[in-house]
GROMACS .gro file of C-alpha atoms in nm:
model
  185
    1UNK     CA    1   2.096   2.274  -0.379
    2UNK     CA    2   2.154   2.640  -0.452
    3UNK     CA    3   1.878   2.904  -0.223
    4UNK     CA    4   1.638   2.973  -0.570
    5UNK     CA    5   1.524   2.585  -0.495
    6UNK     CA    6   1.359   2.754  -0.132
    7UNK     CA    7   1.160   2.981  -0.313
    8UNK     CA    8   0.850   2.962  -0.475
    9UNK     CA    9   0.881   2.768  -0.825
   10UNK     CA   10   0.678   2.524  -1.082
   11UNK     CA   11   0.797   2.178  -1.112
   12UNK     CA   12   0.767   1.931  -1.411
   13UNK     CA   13   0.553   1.614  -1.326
   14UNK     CA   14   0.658   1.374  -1.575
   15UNK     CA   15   0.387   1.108  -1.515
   16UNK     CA   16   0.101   1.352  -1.570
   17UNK     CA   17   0.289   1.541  -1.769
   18UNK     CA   18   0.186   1.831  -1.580
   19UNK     CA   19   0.333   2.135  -1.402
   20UNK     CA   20   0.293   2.176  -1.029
   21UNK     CA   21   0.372   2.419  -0.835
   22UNK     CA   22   0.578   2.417  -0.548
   23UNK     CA   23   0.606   2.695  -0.226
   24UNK     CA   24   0.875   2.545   0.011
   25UNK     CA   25   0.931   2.868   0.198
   26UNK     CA   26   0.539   2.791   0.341
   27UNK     CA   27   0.689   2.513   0.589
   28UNK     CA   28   0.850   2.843   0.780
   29UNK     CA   29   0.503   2.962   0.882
   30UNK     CA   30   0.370   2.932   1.221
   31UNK     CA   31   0.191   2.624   1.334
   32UNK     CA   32  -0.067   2.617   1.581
   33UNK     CA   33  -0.205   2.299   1.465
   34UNK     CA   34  -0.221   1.930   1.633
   35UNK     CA   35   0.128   1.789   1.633
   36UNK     CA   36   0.143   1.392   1.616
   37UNK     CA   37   0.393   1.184   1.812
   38UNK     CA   38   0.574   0.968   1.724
   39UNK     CA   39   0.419   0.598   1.757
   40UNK     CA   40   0.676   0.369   1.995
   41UNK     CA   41   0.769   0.078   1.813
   42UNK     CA   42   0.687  -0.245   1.979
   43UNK     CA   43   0.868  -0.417   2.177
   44UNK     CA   44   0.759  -0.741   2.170
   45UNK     CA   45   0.814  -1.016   1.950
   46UNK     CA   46   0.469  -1.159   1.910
   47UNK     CA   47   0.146  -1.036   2.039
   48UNK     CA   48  -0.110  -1.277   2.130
   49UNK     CA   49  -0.380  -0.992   1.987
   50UNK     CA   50  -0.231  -0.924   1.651
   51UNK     CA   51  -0.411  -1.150   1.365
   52UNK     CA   52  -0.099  -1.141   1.173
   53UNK     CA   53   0.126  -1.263   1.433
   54UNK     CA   54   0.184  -1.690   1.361
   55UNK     CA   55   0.001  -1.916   1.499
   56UNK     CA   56  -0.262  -1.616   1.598
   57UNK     CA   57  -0.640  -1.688   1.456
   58UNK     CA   58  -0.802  -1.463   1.200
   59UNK     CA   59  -1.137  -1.282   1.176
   60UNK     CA   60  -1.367  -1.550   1.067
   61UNK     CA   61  -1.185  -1.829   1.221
   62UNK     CA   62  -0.904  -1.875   1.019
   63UNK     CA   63  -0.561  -1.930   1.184
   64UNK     CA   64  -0.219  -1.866   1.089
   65UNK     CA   65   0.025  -2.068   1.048
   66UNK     CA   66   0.331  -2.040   1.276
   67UNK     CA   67   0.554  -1.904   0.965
   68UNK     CA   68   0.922  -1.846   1.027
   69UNK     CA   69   0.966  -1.602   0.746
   70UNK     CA   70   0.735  -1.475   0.517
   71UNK     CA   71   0.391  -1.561   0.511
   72UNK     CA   72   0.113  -1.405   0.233
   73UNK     CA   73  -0.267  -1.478   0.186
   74UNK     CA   74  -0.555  -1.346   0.055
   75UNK     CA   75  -0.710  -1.044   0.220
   76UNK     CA   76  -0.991  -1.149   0.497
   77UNK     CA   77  -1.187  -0.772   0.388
   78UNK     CA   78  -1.076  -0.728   0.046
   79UNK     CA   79  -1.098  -0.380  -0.130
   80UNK     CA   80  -1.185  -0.594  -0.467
   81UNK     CA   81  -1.309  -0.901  -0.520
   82UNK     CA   82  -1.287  -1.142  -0.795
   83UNK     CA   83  -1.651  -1.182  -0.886
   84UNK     CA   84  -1.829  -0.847  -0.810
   85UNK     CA   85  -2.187  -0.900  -0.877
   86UNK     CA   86  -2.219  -0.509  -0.949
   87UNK     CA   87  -2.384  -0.402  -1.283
   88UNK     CA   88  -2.368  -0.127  -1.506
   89UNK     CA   89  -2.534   0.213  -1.382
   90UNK     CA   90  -2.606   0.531  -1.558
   91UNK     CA   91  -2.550   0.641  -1.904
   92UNK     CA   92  -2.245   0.716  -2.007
   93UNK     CA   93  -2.314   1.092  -1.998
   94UNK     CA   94  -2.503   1.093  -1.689
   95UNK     CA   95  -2.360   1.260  -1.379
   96UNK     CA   96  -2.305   0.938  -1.180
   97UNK     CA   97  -2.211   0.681  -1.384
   98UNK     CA   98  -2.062   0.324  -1.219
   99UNK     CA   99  -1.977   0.012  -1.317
  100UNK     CA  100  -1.836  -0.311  -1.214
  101UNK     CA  101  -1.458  -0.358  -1.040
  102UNK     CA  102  -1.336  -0.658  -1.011
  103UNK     CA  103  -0.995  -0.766  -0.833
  104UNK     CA  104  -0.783  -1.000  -0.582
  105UNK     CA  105  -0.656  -0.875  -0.258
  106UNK     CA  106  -0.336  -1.043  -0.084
  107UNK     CA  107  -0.158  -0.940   0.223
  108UNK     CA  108   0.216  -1.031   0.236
  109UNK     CA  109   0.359  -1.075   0.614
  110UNK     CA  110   0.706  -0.960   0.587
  111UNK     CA  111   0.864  -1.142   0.906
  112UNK     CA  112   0.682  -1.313   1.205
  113UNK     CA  113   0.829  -1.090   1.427
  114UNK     CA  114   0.597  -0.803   1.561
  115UNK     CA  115   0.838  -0.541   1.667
  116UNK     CA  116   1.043  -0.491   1.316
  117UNK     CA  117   0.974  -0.280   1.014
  118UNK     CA  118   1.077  -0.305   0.686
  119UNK     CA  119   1.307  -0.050   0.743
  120UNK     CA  120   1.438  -0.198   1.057
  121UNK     CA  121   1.501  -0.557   0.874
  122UNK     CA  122   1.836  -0.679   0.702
  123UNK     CA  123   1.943  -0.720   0.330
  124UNK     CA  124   1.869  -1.135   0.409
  125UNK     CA  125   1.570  -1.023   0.576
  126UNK     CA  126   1.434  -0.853   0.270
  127UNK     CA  127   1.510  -1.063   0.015
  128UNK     CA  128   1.280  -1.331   0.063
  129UNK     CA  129   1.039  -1.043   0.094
  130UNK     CA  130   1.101  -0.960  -0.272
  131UNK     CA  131   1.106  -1.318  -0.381
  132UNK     CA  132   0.765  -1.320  -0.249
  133UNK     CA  133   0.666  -1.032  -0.428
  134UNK     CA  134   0.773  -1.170  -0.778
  135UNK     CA  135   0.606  -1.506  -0.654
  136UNK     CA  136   0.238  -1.289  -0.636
  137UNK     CA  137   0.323  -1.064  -0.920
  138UNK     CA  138   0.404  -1.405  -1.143
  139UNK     CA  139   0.030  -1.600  -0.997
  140UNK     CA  140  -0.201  -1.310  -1.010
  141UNK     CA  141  -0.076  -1.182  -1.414
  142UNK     CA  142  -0.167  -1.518  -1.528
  143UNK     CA  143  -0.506  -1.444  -1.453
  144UNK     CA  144  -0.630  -1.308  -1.790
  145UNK     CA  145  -0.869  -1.030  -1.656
  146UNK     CA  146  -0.574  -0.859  -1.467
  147UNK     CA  147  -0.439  -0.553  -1.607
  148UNK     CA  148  -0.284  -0.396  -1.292
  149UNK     CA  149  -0.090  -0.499  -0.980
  150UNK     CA  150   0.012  -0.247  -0.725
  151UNK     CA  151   0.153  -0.355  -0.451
  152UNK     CA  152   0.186  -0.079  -0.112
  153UNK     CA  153   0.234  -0.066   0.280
  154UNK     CA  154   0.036   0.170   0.432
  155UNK     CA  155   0.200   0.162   0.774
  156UNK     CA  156   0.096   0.382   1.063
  157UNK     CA  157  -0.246   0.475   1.210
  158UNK     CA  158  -0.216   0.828   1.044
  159UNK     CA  159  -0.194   0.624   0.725
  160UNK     CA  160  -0.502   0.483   0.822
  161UNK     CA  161  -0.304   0.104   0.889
  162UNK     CA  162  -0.537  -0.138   1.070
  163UNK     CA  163  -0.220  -0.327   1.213
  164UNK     CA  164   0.172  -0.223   1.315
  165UNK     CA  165   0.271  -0.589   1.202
  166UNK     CA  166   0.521  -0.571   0.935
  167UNK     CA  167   0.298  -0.636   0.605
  168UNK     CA  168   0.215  -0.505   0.291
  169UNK     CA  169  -0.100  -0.516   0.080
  170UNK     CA  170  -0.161  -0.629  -0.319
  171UNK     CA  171  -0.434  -0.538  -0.520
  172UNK     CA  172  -0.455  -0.700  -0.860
  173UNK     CA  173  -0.775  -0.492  -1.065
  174UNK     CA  174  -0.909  -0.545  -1.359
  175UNK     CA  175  -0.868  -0.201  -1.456
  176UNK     CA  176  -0.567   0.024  -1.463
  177UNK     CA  177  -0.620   0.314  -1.251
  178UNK     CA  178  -0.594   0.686  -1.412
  179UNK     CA  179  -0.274   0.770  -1.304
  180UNK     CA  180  -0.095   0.451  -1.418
  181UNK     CA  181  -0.282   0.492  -1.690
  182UNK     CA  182  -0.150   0.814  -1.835
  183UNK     CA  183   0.211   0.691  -1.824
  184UNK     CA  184   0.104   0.330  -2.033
  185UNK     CA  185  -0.095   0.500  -2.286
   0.00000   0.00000   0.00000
């Protein structure tokens, strides 16, 4: 990359189909400003406190299974939910205007080991990762009132993860959020 790529410049967006711009030569400015550490990673296998961990029980009683590979189930505090009992609220040109979401919520356990990352797993660890993945994509499309499936791992307590165990998240919604939604229509 040539030195006009370090100075300030607009860049094309092609989802949004939007220009952004971009200032890279602001990362050379002083910082004064809390600086994170790095987390450790664990080193242990399985924690008896982690309620992803197998064989390790659940809020609200439920216990996992001692899987040996993958293991996926439906989120105990789901973002969405299937039935949302929410109405209508607001006309349709009134400043708040709301109105029901609903959706399922899965959580995909991507080894039973504690101390690995998805990052830190092999090719044969992975695949039966994405086997999973097509598995949950496959189950929650055939329900008719899904029109969106995004799958993400929001690993890290700066990310605002509730758990270091290797796992991802799914949320299935019965709308397709605006972003997505751009690019499909």
């Amino acid at each position: 990359m040539d030195a006009s790529w370090k100075k300030p410049h607009r860049r094309f967006n092609p989802l949004l189909g939007e220009w952004i711009v971009v200032s890279p030569q602001r990362t050379e400015r002083p910082w004064q400003g809390k600086i994170e550490k790095s987390p450790e990673l664990s080193k242990i296998q399985c924690d008896a406190d982690c309620y992803l961990c197998p064989g390790n029980g659940r809020p609200g009683g439920v216990r996992n299974p001692k899987y040996k590979s993958i293991f996926s189930f439906n989120n105990d505090y789901p973002a969405l939910v299937p039935d949302s009992p929410f109405r209508v609220e607001g006309e349709a040109d009134s400043l708040l205007v709301a109105a029901p979401e609903a959706g399922i919520c899965r959580v995909v356990c991507f080894s039973p080991r504690h101390d690995l990352t998805l990052a830190r797993m092999s090719q044969e660890e992975i695949l039966p990762v994405v086997n999973i993945w097509t598995e949950e994509m496959s189950s929650l499309e055939a329900f008719p009132w899904v029109r969106y499936v995004q799958f993400f791992e929001n690993r890290g307590a700066l990310m605002g993860a509730s758990n270091p165990h290797p796992h991802c998240q799914i949320w299935a919604s019965g709308s397709i959020p605006n972003v997505p939604q751009r690019e499909f229509f």
